[in-house]
Tab-separated table of C-alpha atoms in Angstrom:
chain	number	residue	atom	x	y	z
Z	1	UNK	CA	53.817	186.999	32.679
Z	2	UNK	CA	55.012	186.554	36.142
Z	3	UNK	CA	58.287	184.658	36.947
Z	4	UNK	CA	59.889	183.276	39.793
Z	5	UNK	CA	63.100	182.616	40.395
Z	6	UNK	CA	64.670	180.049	42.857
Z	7	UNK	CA	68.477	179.782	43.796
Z	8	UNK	CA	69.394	175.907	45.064
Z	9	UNK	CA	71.233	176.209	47.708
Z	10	UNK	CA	75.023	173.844	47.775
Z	11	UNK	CA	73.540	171.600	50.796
Z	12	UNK	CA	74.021	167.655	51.623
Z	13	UNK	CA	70.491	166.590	49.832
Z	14	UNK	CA	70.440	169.218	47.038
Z	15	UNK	CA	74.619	167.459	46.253
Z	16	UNK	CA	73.394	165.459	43.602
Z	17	UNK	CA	72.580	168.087	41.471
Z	18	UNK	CA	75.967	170.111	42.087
Z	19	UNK	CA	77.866	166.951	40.987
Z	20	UNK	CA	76.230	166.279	37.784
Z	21	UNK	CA	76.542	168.741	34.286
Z	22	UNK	CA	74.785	172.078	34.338
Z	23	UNK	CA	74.801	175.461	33.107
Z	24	UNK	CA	77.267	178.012	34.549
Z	25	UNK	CA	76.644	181.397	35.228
Z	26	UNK	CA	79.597	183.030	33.678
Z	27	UNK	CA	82.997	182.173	33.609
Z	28	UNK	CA	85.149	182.668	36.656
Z	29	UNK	CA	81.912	184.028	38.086
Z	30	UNK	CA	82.404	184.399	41.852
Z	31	UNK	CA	79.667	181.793	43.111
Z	32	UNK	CA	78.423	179.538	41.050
Z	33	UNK	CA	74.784	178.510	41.393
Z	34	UNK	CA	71.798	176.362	39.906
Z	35	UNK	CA	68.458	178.130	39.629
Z	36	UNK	CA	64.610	177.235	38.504
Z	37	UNK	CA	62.677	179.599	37.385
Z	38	UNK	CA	59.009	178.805	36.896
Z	39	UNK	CA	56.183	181.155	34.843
Z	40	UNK	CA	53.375	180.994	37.198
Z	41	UNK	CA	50.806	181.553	33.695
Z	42	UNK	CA	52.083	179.233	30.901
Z	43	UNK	CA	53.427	176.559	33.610
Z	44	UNK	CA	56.917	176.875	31.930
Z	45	UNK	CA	59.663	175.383	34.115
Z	46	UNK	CA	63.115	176.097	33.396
Z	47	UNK	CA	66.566	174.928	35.132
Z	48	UNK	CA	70.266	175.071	34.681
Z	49	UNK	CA	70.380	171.577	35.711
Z	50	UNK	CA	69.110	168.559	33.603
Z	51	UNK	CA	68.764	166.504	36.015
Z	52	UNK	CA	66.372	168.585	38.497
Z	53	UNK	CA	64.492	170.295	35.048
Z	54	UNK	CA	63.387	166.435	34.280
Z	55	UNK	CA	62.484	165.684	37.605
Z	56	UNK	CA	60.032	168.956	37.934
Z	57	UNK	CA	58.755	167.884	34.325
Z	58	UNK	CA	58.027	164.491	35.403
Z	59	UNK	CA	56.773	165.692	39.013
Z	60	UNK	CA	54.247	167.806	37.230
Z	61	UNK	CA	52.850	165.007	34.798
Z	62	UNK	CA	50.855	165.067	32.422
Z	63	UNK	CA	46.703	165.052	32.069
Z	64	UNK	CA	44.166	162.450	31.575
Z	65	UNK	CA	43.145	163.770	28.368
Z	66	UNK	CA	46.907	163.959	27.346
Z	67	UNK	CA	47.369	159.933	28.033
Z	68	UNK	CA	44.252	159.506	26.486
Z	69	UNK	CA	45.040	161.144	23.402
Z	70	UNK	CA	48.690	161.112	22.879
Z	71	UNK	CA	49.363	165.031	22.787
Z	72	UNK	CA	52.523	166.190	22.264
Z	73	UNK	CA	52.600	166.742	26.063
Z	74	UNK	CA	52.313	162.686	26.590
Z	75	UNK	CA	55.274	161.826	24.282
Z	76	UNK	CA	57.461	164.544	25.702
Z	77	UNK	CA	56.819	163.599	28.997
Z	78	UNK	CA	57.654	159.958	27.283
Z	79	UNK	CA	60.807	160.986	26.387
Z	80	UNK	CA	61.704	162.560	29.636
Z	81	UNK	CA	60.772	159.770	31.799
Z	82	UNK	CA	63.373	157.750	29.068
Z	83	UNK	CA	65.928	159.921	29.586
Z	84	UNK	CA	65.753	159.991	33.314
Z	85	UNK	CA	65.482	156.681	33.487
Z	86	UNK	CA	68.747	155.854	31.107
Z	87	UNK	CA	70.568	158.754	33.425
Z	88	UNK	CA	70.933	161.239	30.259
Z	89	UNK	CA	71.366	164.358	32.188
């Protein structure tokens, strides 16, 4: 497996995700921070913030054979569009 690991920066465009729920570090943890980390292999995406881990799921999409058929992939990429959508992050 190979990971990478991205800190987001506190800046004016990347605000939006610093004002909504995520994951902290650690308590009283010196400087707080929200990360991605992606698995270059398996395509697994994973974020400490709800609202950017939906938006990288629903950036990435889904295939035609997924649409086409339904998978598992389709409907959970169903239900993340919903809950962007309805602001459930």
């Amino acid at each position: 497996m190979h990971f990478i690991a991205v800190k987001l920066k506190r800046t004016t465009s990347n605000g939006s995700y610093y004002n909504h729920n995520y994951t902290h570090i650690a308590e009283n943890h010196e400087e707080d921070m929200i990360y991605i980390i992606f698995e270059e292999k398996t395509g697994y995406i994973h974020s400490n913030s709800n609202k950017l881990l939906l938006e990288l799921l629903l950036e990435r999409g889904v295939s035609q054979n997924d649409y086409d058929n339904d998978t598992f992939l389709f409907l959970s990429y169903l239900s993340h569009l919903d809950q962007y959508l309805n602001k459930e992050y």
